[in-house]
Coordinates of C-alpha atoms in Angstrom, one line a residue:
Chain X
X1 CA -27.8 18.2 28.3
X2 CA -25.2 19.6 26.1
X3 CA -22.9 17.2 24.4
X4 CA -20.3 19.7 23.0
X5 CA -19.3 22.5 25.2
X6 CA -17.0 25.2 23.7
X7 CA -15.7 28.1 26.1
X8 CA -13.7 31.1 25.5
X9 CA -11.9 29.7 22.4
X10 CA -9.4 32.1 20.8
X11 CA -7.3 31.2 17.7
X12 CA -5.2 33.8 15.8
X13 CA -3.0 33.3 12.8
X14 CA -0.3 35.7 13.0
X15 CA -2.0 39.0 13.5
X16 CA -5.4 37.7 12.2
X17 CA -7.9 36.9 15.1
X18 CA -9.9 34.2 13.5
X19 CA -11.8 33.2 16.7
X20 CA -12.4 35.6 19.7
X21 CA -14.1 34.2 22.8
X22 CA -16.3 31.8 21.1
X23 CA -18.8 30.2 23.4
X24 CA -21.0 27.4 22.0
X25 CA -22.9 24.6 23.3
X26 CA -24.6 21.8 21.2
X27 CA -27.3 20.0 22.9
X28 CA -27.5 16.4 22.7
X29 CA -30.0 15.0 19.8
X30 CA -30.3 18.3 18.0
X31 CA -29.1 19.6 14.8
X32 CA -27.1 22.8 15.4
X33 CA -26.3 25.0 12.6
X34 CA -23.4 27.4 12.5
X35 CA -23.8 30.2 9.9
X36 CA -22.1 33.4 9.2
X37 CA -20.4 35.2 6.3
X38 CA -17.3 34.1 4.5
X39 CA -14.3 34.3 6.7
X40 CA -16.3 34.3 10.1
X41 CA -14.2 31.6 11.3
X42 CA -16.7 28.6 10.9
X43 CA -14.4 26.2 9.4
X44 CA -11.5 27.3 12.0
X45 CA -13.9 26.4 14.9
X46 CA -14.8 23.0 13.3
X47 CA -11.0 22.2 12.9
X48 CA -10.5 23.1 16.6
X49 CA -13.2 20.4 17.4
X50 CA -11.2 17.7 15.6
X51 CA -7.9 18.1 16.4
X52 CA -6.6 19.6 13.2
X53 CA -5.9 23.0 14.9
X54 CA -5.4 23.6 18.6
X55 CA -6.9 26.7 20.0
X56 CA -4.8 29.3 21.6
X57 CA -6.8 29.6 24.7
X58 CA -10.2 28.2 25.9
X59 CA -11.6 24.8 26.3
X60 CA -13.6 22.3 23.9
X61 CA -15.2 19.5 26.0
X62 CA -17.1 16.5 24.4
X63 CA -19.2 14.7 26.9
X64 CA -17.3 16.4 29.7
X65 CA -14.1 15.3 28.3
X66 CA -11.5 17.8 26.9
X67 CA -10.6 17.3 23.2
X68 CA -7.7 19.5 23.4
X69 CA -4.3 17.9 22.8
X70 CA -5.9 14.8 21.6
X71 CA -4.8 13.3 18.1
X72 CA -7.4 13.1 15.2
X73 CA -8.0 9.4 15.6
X74 CA -8.3 9.7 19.2
X75 CA -11.0 12.2 18.8
X76 CA -12.8 10.2 16.4
X77 CA -12.7 7.0 18.7
X78 CA -14.4 9.0 21.4
X79 CA -17.4 9.4 18.9
X80 CA -16.9 12.6 16.8
X81 CA -17.1 12.3 12.9
X82 CA -16.7 14.8 10.4
X83 CA -17.8 15.1 6.8
X84 CA -15.5 17.6 5.0
X85 CA -16.3 20.4 2.6
X86 CA -14.7 18.4 -0.4
X87 CA -15.6 14.8 0.2
X88 CA -12.5 12.9 1.7
X89 CA -13.0 9.3 0.6
X90 CA -10.6 6.4 -0.6
X91 CA -10.7 7.2 -4.2
X92 CA -8.7 4.2 -5.3
X93 CA -10.9 1.7 -3.5
X94 CA -14.6 0.6 -4.3
X95 CA -17.6 2.1 -2.5
X96 CA -17.8 -1.4 -0.5
X97 CA -14.4 -1.2 0.7
X98 CA -14.7 2.4 1.5
X99 CA -17.7 1.6 3.9
X100 CA -15.9 -1.4 5.3
X101 CA -12.8 0.6 6.6
X102 CA -14.9 2.8 9.2
X103 CA -16.7 -0.6 10.2
X104 CA -13.3 -2.1 11.0
X105 CA -12.1 0.9 12.5
X106 CA -15.2 1.1 14.9
X107 CA -14.8 -2.6 15.8
X108 CA -11.0 -3.0 16.0
X109 CA -10.0 0.4 17.2
X110 CA -7.2 2.5 16.1
X111 CA -4.6 -0.4 15.4
X112 CA -5.1 -4.1 14.9
X113 CA -2.5 -6.3 13.5
X114 CA -5.2 -8.8 11.9
X115 CA -2.9 -9.7 8.9
X116 CA -4.1 -13.3 8.7
X117 CA -7.8 -12.7 8.9
X118 CA -9.8 -12.6 5.7
X119 CA -11.8 -9.7 4.9
X120 CA -14.4 -12.0 3.0
X121 CA -15.1 -14.1 6.0
X122 CA -15.8 -11.1 8.3
X123 CA -19.7 -11.5 8.3
X124 CA -20.6 -8.9 10.6
X125 CA -18.6 -6.2 8.9
X126 CA -20.3 -7.1 5.7
X127 CA -23.6 -6.9 7.1
X128 CA -23.1 -3.6 8.6
X129 CA -21.5 -2.2 5.2
X130 CA -24.6 -3.3 3.2
X131 CA -26.8 -1.8 5.9
X132 CA -25.0 1.3 5.6
X133 CA -25.1 1.5 1.7
X134 CA -28.6 0.8 1.7
X135 CA -29.2 3.7 4.3
X136 CA -27.8 6.2 1.9
X137 CA -29.1 4.7 -1.3
X138 CA -25.9 3.4 -2.7
X139 CA -26.2 -0.4 -2.6
X140 CA -26.4 -0.6 -6.5
X141 CA -23.0 1.2 -6.7
X142 CA -21.1 -0.8 -4.1
X143 CA -18.6 -2.2 -6.8
X144 CA -17.8 1.1 -8.2
X145 CA -14.4 2.8 -7.6
X146 CA -15.1 5.6 -5.5
X147 CA -13.3 8.1 -7.6
X148 CA -15.7 7.5 -10.5
X149 CA -18.7 8.7 -8.4
X150 CA -20.6 11.9 -9.0
X151 CA -19.8 14.5 -6.4
X152 CA -23.3 14.1 -4.7
X153 CA -22.5 10.4 -4.5
X154 CA -19.2 11.1 -3.0
X155 CA -20.9 13.2 -0.4
X156 CA -23.3 10.4 0.5
X157 CA -20.5 7.9 0.6
X158 CA -18.7 10.1 3.1
X159 CA -21.9 10.4 5.1
X160 CA -22.2 6.5 5.0
X161 CA -18.6 6.1 6.2
X162 CA -19.2 8.5 9.1
X163 CA -22.6 6.8 10.0
X164 CA -20.8 3.4 10.0
X165 CA -19.0 4.4 13.1
X166 CA -22.2 5.1 15.0
X167 CA -20.8 8.5 16.1
X168 CA -22.4 10.6 19.0
X169 CA -21.5 13.9 17.1
X170 CA -21.3 14.3 13.5
X171 CA -19.7 17.6 12.2
X172 CA -20.8 18.6 8.7
X173 CA -18.8 21.1 6.8
X174 CA -21.2 22.4 4.1
X175 CA -22.8 19.2 3.3
X176 CA -24.6 20.8 0.2
X177 CA -21.8 23.0 -1.2
X178 CA -21.9 22.9 -5.1
X179 CA -25.0 20.7 -5.3
X180 CA -28.0 21.1 -7.4
X181 CA -31.2 21.8 -5.9
X182 CA -32.6 18.5 -6.3
X183 CA -29.4 17.0 -4.7
X184 CA -29.7 19.6 -1.9
X185 CA -33.2 18.6 -1.1
X186 CA -32.1 14.9 -1.1
X187 CA -29.4 15.7 1.3
X188 CA -31.8 17.6 3.7
X189 CA -34.2 14.7 3.6
X190 CA -31.3 12.1 4.4
X191 CA -30.1 14.4 7.1
X192 CA -33.2 14.7 8.7
X193 CA -34.1 10.8 8.4
X194 CA -30.6 10.2 10.1
X195 CA -31.5 12.3 12.9
X196 CA -34.9 10.8 13.3
X197 CA -33.8 7.2 13.2
X198 CA -30.5 7.4 15.1
X199 CA -30.6 10.6 17.2
X200 CA -27.3 11.6 16.3
X201 CA -26.3 15.0 17.5
X202 CA -25.0 17.1 14.5
X203 CA -23.2 20.3 14.0
X204 CA -23.6 21.8 10.5
X205 CA -21.8 24.7 8.8
X206 CA -23.8 25.9 5.9
X207 CA -24.2 28.8 3.6
X208 CA -27.5 27.8 2.1
X209 CA -30.3 29.2 4.3
X210 CA -32.8 26.8 2.9
X211 CA -30.8 24.0 4.2
X212 CA -30.4 25.7 7.6
X213 CA -33.9 26.7 8.2
X214 CA -35.2 23.3 7.1
X215 CA -32.9 21.2 9.4
X216 CA -31.7 23.3 12.4
X217 CA -33.0 23.2 15.7
X218 CA -30.8 25.9 16.9
X219 CA -28.6 28.4 15.0
X220 CA -25.4 30.1 16.0
X221 CA -24.2 33.1 13.8
X222 CA -20.6 33.7 13.6
X223 CA -19.2 36.9 12.4
X224 CA -15.7 38.1 12.7
X225 CA -14.8 35.4 14.8
X226 CA -17.3 35.9 17.4
X227 CA -20.7 34.4 18.0
X228 CA -23.1 37.3 17.8
X229 CA -26.3 35.5 18.2
X230 CA -27.3 31.8 19.4
X231 CA -31.0 31.3 19.2
X232 CA -33.9 29.2 17.6
X233 CA -34.3 29.6 14.0
X234 CA -37.5 31.5 14.2
X235 CA -35.8 34.3 16.1
X236 CA -32.8 34.4 13.9
X237 CA -34.4 35.4 10.5
X238 CA -35.3 38.9 11.6
X239 CA -32.5 39.6 14.0
X240 CA -30.9 43.0 13.5
X241 CA -27.4 41.7 14.3
X242 CA -27.7 39.0 11.9
X243 CA -28.8 41.2 9.1
X244 CA -26.0 43.7 10.1
X245 CA -23.6 40.9 9.7
X246 CA -24.7 39.7 6.4
X247 CA -25.8 42.8 4.9
X248 CA -22.8 45.1 6.1
X249 CA -24.8 47.2 8.6
X250 CA -28.5 48.3 8.5
X251 CA -28.4 52.1 8.5
Chain A
X1 CA -19.3 -13.1 -5.5
X2 CA -16.8 -13.9 -2.8
X3 CA -16.8 -17.6 -3.4
X4 CA -15.6 -16.9 -7.0
X5 CA -12.9 -14.5 -5.5
X6 CA -11.8 -17.4 -3.1
X7 CA -11.5 -19.9 -6.1
X8 CA -9.5 -17.2 -8.1
X9 CA -7.1 -16.9 -5.2
X10 CA -6.6 -20.6 -5.1
X11 CA -6.1 -20.8 -8.9
X12 CA -3.4 -18.2 -8.6
X13 CA -1.8 -19.9 -5.8
X14 CA -1.8 -23.4 -7.7
X15 CA -0.6 -21.6 -10.9
X16 CA 2.3 -20.0 -9.1
X17 CA 3.3 -23.1 -7.3
X18 CA 3.5 -25.0 -10.6
X19 CA 5.4 -22.1 -12.3
X20 CA 8.0 -22.2 -9.5
X21 CA 8.4 -25.8 -9.1
X22 CA 8.6 -26.5 -12.8
X23 CA 11.1 -23.5 -13.1
X24 CA 14.0 -25.7 -14.0
X25 CA 12.2 -27.4 -17.0
X26 CA 10.4 -24.3 -18.1
X27 CA 13.5 -22.0 -18.0
X28 CA 16.0 -24.4 -19.6
X29 CA 15.0 -23.6 -23.3
X30 CA 15.7 -20.0 -22.4
X31 CA 19.2 -20.7 -21.2
X32 CA 18.1 -19.8 -17.6
X33 CA 17.8 -23.4 -16.5
X34 CA 21.0 -23.5 -14.3
X35 CA 20.8 -23.5 -10.4
X36 CA 22.7 -20.3 -9.8
X37 CA 20.2 -18.2 -11.8
X38 CA 17.1 -20.1 -10.6
X39 CA 18.1 -19.6 -6.9
X40 CA 18.4 -15.9 -7.7
X41 CA 15.1 -15.6 -9.3
X42 CA 13.4 -17.0 -6.3
X43 CA 15.5 -15.0 -3.9
X44 CA 15.1 -11.6 -5.6
X45 CA 11.4 -12.7 -5.9
X46 CA 11.1 -12.8 -2.1
X47 CA 12.9 -9.6 -2.0
X48 CA 10.3 -8.0 -4.2
X49 CA 7.3 -9.4 -2.7
X50 CA 8.3 -8.0 0.5
X51 CA 9.2 -4.6 -0.8
X52 CA 5.8 -4.7 -2.6
X53 CA 3.9 -5.0 0.8
X54 CA 5.2 -1.7 1.8
X55 CA 5.4 0.2 -1.4
X56 CA 2.6 -1.5 -3.4
X57 CA 0.1 -1.3 -0.4
X58 CA 1.0 1.8 1.5
X59 CA 2.8 3.8 -1.3
X60 CA 5.7 4.6 1.1
X61 CA 8.8 4.3 -1.5
X62 CA 11.8 3.1 0.5
X63 CA 15.2 3.6 -1.1
X64 CA 16.9 1.6 1.6
X65 CA 15.7 -1.9 1.6
X66 CA 19.1 -3.2 0.5
X67 CA 20.4 -2.6 4.0
X68 CA 18.1 -5.2 5.2
X69 CA 19.0 -7.6 2.7
X70 CA 22.8 -7.1 3.8
X71 CA 21.8 -7.4 7.5
X72 CA 20.1 -10.8 6.7
X73 CA 23.2 -12.0 4.9
X74 CA 25.6 -11.1 7.6
X75 CA 23.5 -12.6 10.4
X76 CA 23.0 -15.8 8.4
X77 CA 26.9 -16.1 7.8
X78 CA 27.4 -15.6 11.4
X79 CA 25.2 -18.3 12.3
X80 CA 27.1 -20.6 9.8
X81 CA 30.3 -19.5 11.5
X82 CA 29.2 -19.9 15.1
X83 CA 26.5 -22.4 15.4
X84 CA 25.9 -24.9 12.5
X85 CA 25.9 -25.2 8.7
X86 CA 22.1 -26.1 8.9
X87 CA 20.2 -23.1 7.0
X88 CA 17.3 -23.1 9.4
X89 CA 18.9 -21.3 12.5
X90 CA 20.7 -19.0 10.0
X91 CA 17.4 -18.0 8.4
X92 CA 15.7 -17.5 11.7
X93 CA 18.3 -15.2 12.9
X94 CA 18.5 -13.3 9.5
X95 CA 14.7 -12.7 9.8
X96 CA 14.7 -11.5 13.3
X97 CA 17.7 -9.4 13.1
X98 CA 16.4 -7.7 9.7
X99 CA 13.0 -7.3 11.5
X100 CA 14.7 -5.5 14.5
X101 CA 17.0 -3.3 12.3
X102 CA 13.8 -2.4 10.3
X103 CA 11.8 -1.5 13.3
X104 CA 14.6 1.0 14.3
X105 CA 14.9 2.5 10.8
X106 CA 11.2 2.5 10.2
X107 CA 10.5 4.1 13.6
X108 CA 12.5 7.2 12.8
X109 CA 12.0 7.3 9.0
X110 CA 8.1 6.9 9.3
X111 CA 7.9 10.3 10.9
X112 CA 8.0 11.9 7.3
X113 CA 6.1 10.7 4.3
X114 CA 6.7 11.1 0.4
X115 CA 10.3 12.2 -0.6
X116 CA 11.5 12.8 2.8
X117 CA 10.7 9.3 4.0
X118 CA 12.5 8.0 0.6
X119 CA 15.5 10.2 1.6
X120 CA 15.6 9.1 5.1
X121 CA 15.7 5.4 4.3
X122 CA 18.4 6.0 1.7
X123 CA 20.5 7.8 4.1
X124 CA 20.1 4.9 6.7
X125 CA 21.0 2.5 4.0
X126 CA 24.1 4.4 2.9
X127 CA 25.1 4.8 6.5
X128 CA 24.9 1.0 7.2
X129 CA 26.9 0.4 4.0
X130 CA 29.6 2.7 4.9
X131 CA 29.7 1.5 8.5
X132 CA 29.8 -2.1 7.2
X133 CA 32.9 -1.0 5.2
X134 CA 34.6 0.9 8.0
X135 CA 33.8 0.9 11.8
X136 CA 32.0 -2.4 11.8
X137 CA 34.8 -4.5 10.2
X138 CA 35.1 -6.7 13.2
X139 CA 31.5 -7.9 12.5
X140 CA 31.5 -7.4 8.6
X141 CA 35.1 -8.2 7.7
X142 CA 35.2 -5.0 5.6
X143 CA 36.0 -5.0 2.0
X144 CA 36.7 -8.7 1.9
X145 CA 33.3 -9.6 3.1
X146 CA 32.4 -12.2 5.6
X147 CA 33.4 -15.7 4.9
X148 CA 33.7 -19.1 6.5
X149 CA 36.9 -20.3 7.6
X150 CA 38.2 -23.7 8.8
X151 CA 38.6 -22.7 12.4
X152 CA 35.2 -21.3 12.9
X153 CA 33.7 -22.9 16.1
X154 CA 30.3 -24.2 14.7
X155 CA 29.4 -25.7 18.2
X156 CA 26.6 -27.9 17.0
X157 CA 28.4 -29.4 14.1
X158 CA 30.8 -32.4 14.2
X159 CA 34.3 -31.5 14.0
X160 CA 35.5 -30.8 10.5
X161 CA 38.3 -32.9 9.6
X162 CA 38.2 -32.9 6.0
X163 CA 40.4 -30.0 5.6
X164 CA 37.9 -28.4 3.2
X165 CA 35.2 -25.7 4.0
X166 CA 31.8 -27.3 5.0
X167 CA 28.7 -26.5 2.8
X168 CA 25.4 -25.4 3.8
X169 CA 22.7 -28.0 4.4
X170 CA 19.1 -28.4 5.4
X171 CA 19.1 -31.4 7.9
X172 CA 21.8 -33.2 5.9
X173 CA 20.7 -32.3 2.3
X174 CA 23.5 -30.2 0.8
X175 CA 22.4 -26.9 -0.9
X176 CA 24.7 -27.3 -3.8
X177 CA 23.8 -30.7 -4.7
X178 CA 22.4 -31.1 -8.2
X179 CA 20.7 -33.9 -10.1
X180 CA 21.1 -33.5 -13.9
X181 CA 19.2 -35.1 -16.4
X182 CA 19.4 -34.9 -20.3
X183 CA 16.4 -34.9 -22.8
X184 CA 16.7 -34.2 -26.4
X185 CA 20.0 -32.6 -25.9
X186 CA 18.9 -30.4 -23.2
X187 CA 20.3 -30.4 -19.7
X188 CA 17.7 -30.2 -16.9
X189 CA 19.2 -29.6 -13.5
X190 CA 17.4 -30.0 -10.3
X191 CA 19.1 -28.4 -7.4
X192 CA 18.5 -28.7 -3.7
X193 CA 19.2 -24.9 -3.0
X194 CA 16.8 -23.9 -5.7
X195 CA 14.0 -26.1 -4.4
X196 CA 14.7 -24.9 -0.8
X197 CA 14.5 -21.3 -2.2
X198 CA 11.5 -22.2 -4.2
X199 CA 9.6 -23.5 -1.1
X200 CA 10.6 -20.4 0.7
X201 CA 9.3 -18.2 -2.2
X202 CA 5.9 -20.1 -2.2
X203 CA 5.4 -19.5 1.4
X204 CA 6.5 -15.8 1.1
X205 CA 3.9 -15.6 -1.8
X206 CA 1.3 -17.2 0.3
X207 CA 1.8 -14.8 3.2
X208 CA 1.8 -12.0 0.9
X209 CA -1.6 -13.0 -0.4
X210 CA -3.2 -13.5 3.0
X211 CA -2.0 -9.9 3.9
X212 CA -3.5 -8.4 0.6
X213 CA -6.8 -10.0 1.5
X214 CA -6.9 -9.2 5.3
X215 CA -8.4 -6.2 7.0
X216 CA -4.7 -5.1 7.8
X217 CA -4.1 -5.2 4.2
X218 CA -7.3 -3.2 3.5
X219 CA -6.1 -0.4 5.9
X220 CA -2.7 -0.3 4.2
X221 CA -4.4 0.3 0.8
X222 CA -6.5 3.1 2.6
X223 CA -3.2 4.8 3.7
X224 CA -2.1 4.8 0.1
X225 CA -5.2 6.5 -1.3
X226 CA -6.0 8.9 1.6
X227 CA -4.2 8.9 4.9
X228 CA -6.0 12.0 6.0
X229 CA -9.6 10.3 5.9
X230 CA -8.1 7.2 7.8
X231 CA -6.9 9.4 10.6
X232 CA -10.2 11.0 10.8
X233 CA -11.9 7.5 10.7
X234 CA -10.2 6.8 13.9
X235 CA -7.3 4.8 12.8
X236 CA -3.8 5.5 13.9
X237 CA -1.7 5.1 10.7
X238 CA 1.7 5.1 12.2
X239 CA 1.5 1.6 13.8
X240 CA 0.1 0.4 10.5
X241 CA 2.9 1.7 8.3
X242 CA 5.4 0.6 10.7
X243 CA 4.1 -2.8 10.7
X244 CA 4.3 -3.0 7.0
X245 CA 7.8 -1.8 7.0
X246 CA 8.8 -4.2 9.4
X247 CA 7.2 -6.9 7.5
X248 CA 8.9 -5.9 4.3
X249 CA 12.1 -5.6 6.1
X250 CA 11.8 -9.1 7.3
X251 CA 11.1 -10.3 3.9
X252 CA 14.3 -8.5 2.8
X253 CA 16.2 -10.3 5.7
X254 CA 14.9 -13.7 4.5
X255 CA 16.1 -12.9 1.1
X256 CA 19.5 -11.9 2.3
X257 CA 19.6 -15.0 4.5
X258 CA 19.0 -17.3 1.4
X259 CA 21.7 -15.5 -0.5
X260 CA 24.1 -16.6 2.3
X261 CA 22.5 -20.1 2.2
X262 CA 23.3 -20.7 -1.4
X263 CA 26.5 -18.9 -1.3
X264 CA 27.9 -18.5 2.3
X265 CA 29.5 -15.2 1.9
X266 CA 28.3 -11.7 2.8
X267 CA 29.7 -8.4 1.4
X268 CA 28.9 -4.9 2.0
X269 CA 28.1 -4.1 -1.7
X270 CA 24.7 -5.9 -1.0
X271 CA 23.7 -2.9 1.1
X272 CA 24.6 -0.3 -1.7
X273 CA 22.0 2.1 -3.0
X274 CA 22.0 0.5 -6.4
X275 CA 20.7 -2.6 -4.9
X276 CA 17.9 -0.8 -3.2
X277 CA 17.2 0.9 -6.4
X278 CA 16.9 -2.4 -8.2
X279 CA 14.0 -3.8 -6.1
X280 CA 12.2 -0.5 -6.8
X281 CA 12.8 -1.3 -10.6
X282 CA 11.7 -4.9 -10.2
X283 CA 8.5 -3.9 -8.3
X284 CA 7.6 -1.1 -10.7
X285 CA 8.5 -3.1 -13.8
X286 CA 6.2 -6.0 -12.8
X287 CA 3.5 -4.1 -11.5
X288 CA 3.4 -2.6 -7.9
X289 CA 0.3 -3.4 -5.8
X290 CA -0.2 -6.8 -7.6
X291 CA 0.7 -10.1 -6.2
X292 CA 2.4 -11.6 -9.1
X293 CA 4.1 -8.6 -10.6
X294 CA 6.9 -8.2 -8.3
X295 CA 8.1 -11.7 -9.0
X296 CA 7.7 -11.4 -12.5
X297 CA 9.7 -8.0 -12.5
X298 CA 12.4 -9.6 -10.3
X299 CA 12.8 -12.6 -12.9
X300 CA 12.9 -10.0 -15.7
X301 CA 15.7 -8.2 -14.3
X302 CA 17.8 -11.1 -13.2
X303 CA 17.2 -12.7 -16.6
X304 CA 18.5 -9.7 -18.3
X305 CA 21.3 -9.2 -16.0
X306 CA 22.5 -12.7 -16.5
X307 CA 21.7 -13.7 -20.0
X308 CA 21.6 -10.4 -22.0
X309 CA 24.9 -9.6 -20.5
X310 CA 26.6 -12.7 -21.7
X311 CA 25.5 -12.3 -25.3
X312 CA 28.7 -10.9 -27.1
X313 CA 29.4 -9.9 -30.8
X314 CA 30.5 -13.4 -31.6
X315 CA 27.1 -14.8 -30.5
X316 CA 25.3 -12.1 -32.6
X317 CA 27.4 -12.9 -35.7
X318 CA 26.5 -16.7 -35.1
X319 CA 22.6 -15.6 -35.0
X320 CA 22.8 -13.3 -38.1
X321 CA 25.4 -15.4 -40.1
X322 CA 22.6 -16.3 -42.7
X323 CA 22.5 -12.6 -43.9
X324 CA 24.6 -11.0 -46.4
X325 CA 28.1 -9.9 -45.0
X326 CA 27.4 -6.2 -45.0
X327 CA 23.9 -6.4 -43.5
X328 CA 25.0 -8.8 -41.0
X329 CA 27.9 -6.5 -39.8
X330 CA 25.4 -3.5 -39.8
X331 CA 22.8 -5.3 -37.8
X332 CA 25.5 -6.8 -35.4
X333 CA 27.0 -3.4 -35.1
X334 CA 23.8 -2.0 -34.1
X335 CA 22.6 -4.7 -31.8
X336 CA 25.8 -4.8 -29.8
X337 CA 25.1 -1.7 -28.0
X338 CA 22.1 -3.4 -26.5
X339 CA 23.6 -6.4 -25.3
X340 CA 26.8 -7.6 -23.4
X341 CA 28.0 -4.6 -21.3
X342 CA 24.9 -2.8 -22.8
X343 CA 22.4 -4.6 -21.3
X344 CA 21.5 -2.0 -18.8
X345 CA 20.4 0.2 -22.0
X346 CA 17.9 -2.6 -23.0
X347 CA 16.7 -2.7 -19.4
X348 CA 16.5 1.2 -19.2
X349 CA 14.6 1.3 -22.5
X350 CA 12.2 -1.4 -21.3
X351 CA 11.6 0.1 -17.9
X352 CA 10.7 3.5 -19.8
X353 CA 8.3 1.9 -22.0
X354 CA 6.7 0.2 -19.3
X355 CA 6.3 3.4 -17.2
X356 CA 5.1 5.4 -20.1
X357 CA 2.9 2.9 -21.8
X358 CA 1.9 0.3 -19.0
X359 CA 1.8 2.2 -15.7
X360 CA 0.4 -1.1 -14.1
X361 CA 3.8 -2.9 -15.1
X362 CA 4.2 -6.0 -17.1
X363 CA 1.2 -7.6 -15.5
X364 CA -1.1 -5.0 -16.7
X365 CA 0.4 -5.8 -20.3
X366 CA -0.3 -9.4 -19.8
X367 CA -3.9 -8.8 -18.8
X368 CA -4.2 -6.3 -21.8
X369 CA -3.0 -9.2 -24.2
X370 CA -5.6 -11.7 -22.5
X371 CA -8.4 -9.3 -22.8
X372 CA -7.3 -8.6 -26.4
X373 CA -7.3 -12.3 -27.3
X374 CA -10.6 -12.9 -25.5
X375 CA -12.1 -9.9 -27.2
X376 CA -10.9 -11.1 -30.6
X377 CA -12.4 -14.4 -29.9
X378 CA -15.7 -12.9 -29.0
X379 CA -15.8 -10.6 -32.0
X380 CA -14.8 -13.6 -34.3
X381 CA -17.6 -15.6 -32.7
X382 CA -20.2 -13.0 -33.6
X383 CA -18.8 -12.6 -37.0
X384 CA -19.5 -16.4 -37.5
X385 CA -23.3 -15.8 -36.4
X386 CA -23.4 -12.9 -38.6
X387 CA -23.5 -14.8 -41.8
X388 CA -26.4 -17.0 -40.7
X389 CA -28.6 -13.9 -40.0
X390 CA -27.7 -12.4 -43.5
X391 CA -29.9 -14.7 -45.7
X392 CA -32.9 -13.8 -43.6
X393 CA -32.7 -10.1 -44.4

């Protein structure tokens, strides 16, 4: 069953057609990679999922419900979380507070005027936050201010924040960009583990083919705003269209 | 870890209660122990605490908070005129009206953030100020300001036969009654109005502390650091910022109401932009985002305004009379720019120094000093232990 269904999505910025008739369906419980050369429209497509951009035409359905016209926080409340290309975290707050906020958001919804409760007496939130930090191996850094973390740790923190919401669909925008090989491998293991343990559906945008082929169960190749191939990983590698898109035409 | 935190908060609260209640005694040696100034410390303390809930937590810089202060004052005086001289109904109305007013202004202004939000709030406050002077004269009594008169209805109070204006009271306790004691040539004044304001300040501080430590407060802090992430975490930031704006507007209304309680008179100049700017200065000077900072900043500015501005050349000559004549004149000539009418200069320099060297405000300075003393103690204790190890070497 497909959890995310994208049909005939078009998006243009002025004269530039960023997306042309994009069709995509992400199967529940799988890791679906979206690859393509720079400027192929990968990030634009992701932005259409989360309400940052509104497609000119076409439909984006999540669990049969249209996401178009919904605000960012409403989309998130339906179960879609996103990890950004540059980690978006609460840099002035501690790691622990960073993880607690999505826990509160999950429990209390998009707004709750609980100005007289005490954060410290919210046992269930603390349990969950501790648990999340252990899952991403950051329990020892919980009192650090988030801005002082390394880039890899910031990414892990952001992942923990997204997982704290128990999303049904996790969107990852280049989760290993700018990471050293060891960190990249850690991230691969982490994502694989999350998928095994929680069966969260993931849509991953990635440049690093090593990451893509070690994780993805299905791959869509995007070039110049259209999906040129959607297939299993083993069929993608030698596909002539893919080689053409990346190498500028096989003559 | 959390137990320790709880104890810390309790300690802070007790420390604060002690400081406020002992104010008349602690501040008398500094010449600030008279009721009028002490009341102002409390009132502006409340104003700054409320402002800090908006600015310190969410980072939204409002330049229009004086409007709520003014609205609070007008509402309170109207209550004195129409209903009763008891301060409680007046304060309740002041808080409610200021809350409604801030809901309206906040709803519109919070569509924008950053400098645009500041400009919008400033525009609204200046608009209220101008309206209070012109169109709304039937309500605000224009330039003269809203005052009590002998023929006000005051339907709950007994008929006034004394021929003089009644004074504000708290269930019979008159606000301006003062008990004076003299010890060692110093006069200590204990004033009902001050203690009433002090209790309000303590309540306001306690409420602010609860808000700071609540999930709601955590969300407000998150808005300040990364609003974008919060939106993608499923939180609707608009109602949060609006709630913070209304709460701080209500604090301002309470402060305005208390101003009317201690002196039943309301003028439009309370809504002017300089008054809005003053509370920004107070909060930044003391340390925005901290609990104690805004109160400290409010105290500092009000102290400068009332005490520094009263020092004139004669007083300076008195201080430096032990110096030789030429030197005395020189020093007095230099210093007279900084006192009296020039107190703004001193305050300005102080503000610049705080912003440049202590971005966290005076409170950060205080914690630096405490750390420095502690560090010194530790290093001196290690120095003492050093000589013992020397002979062994």
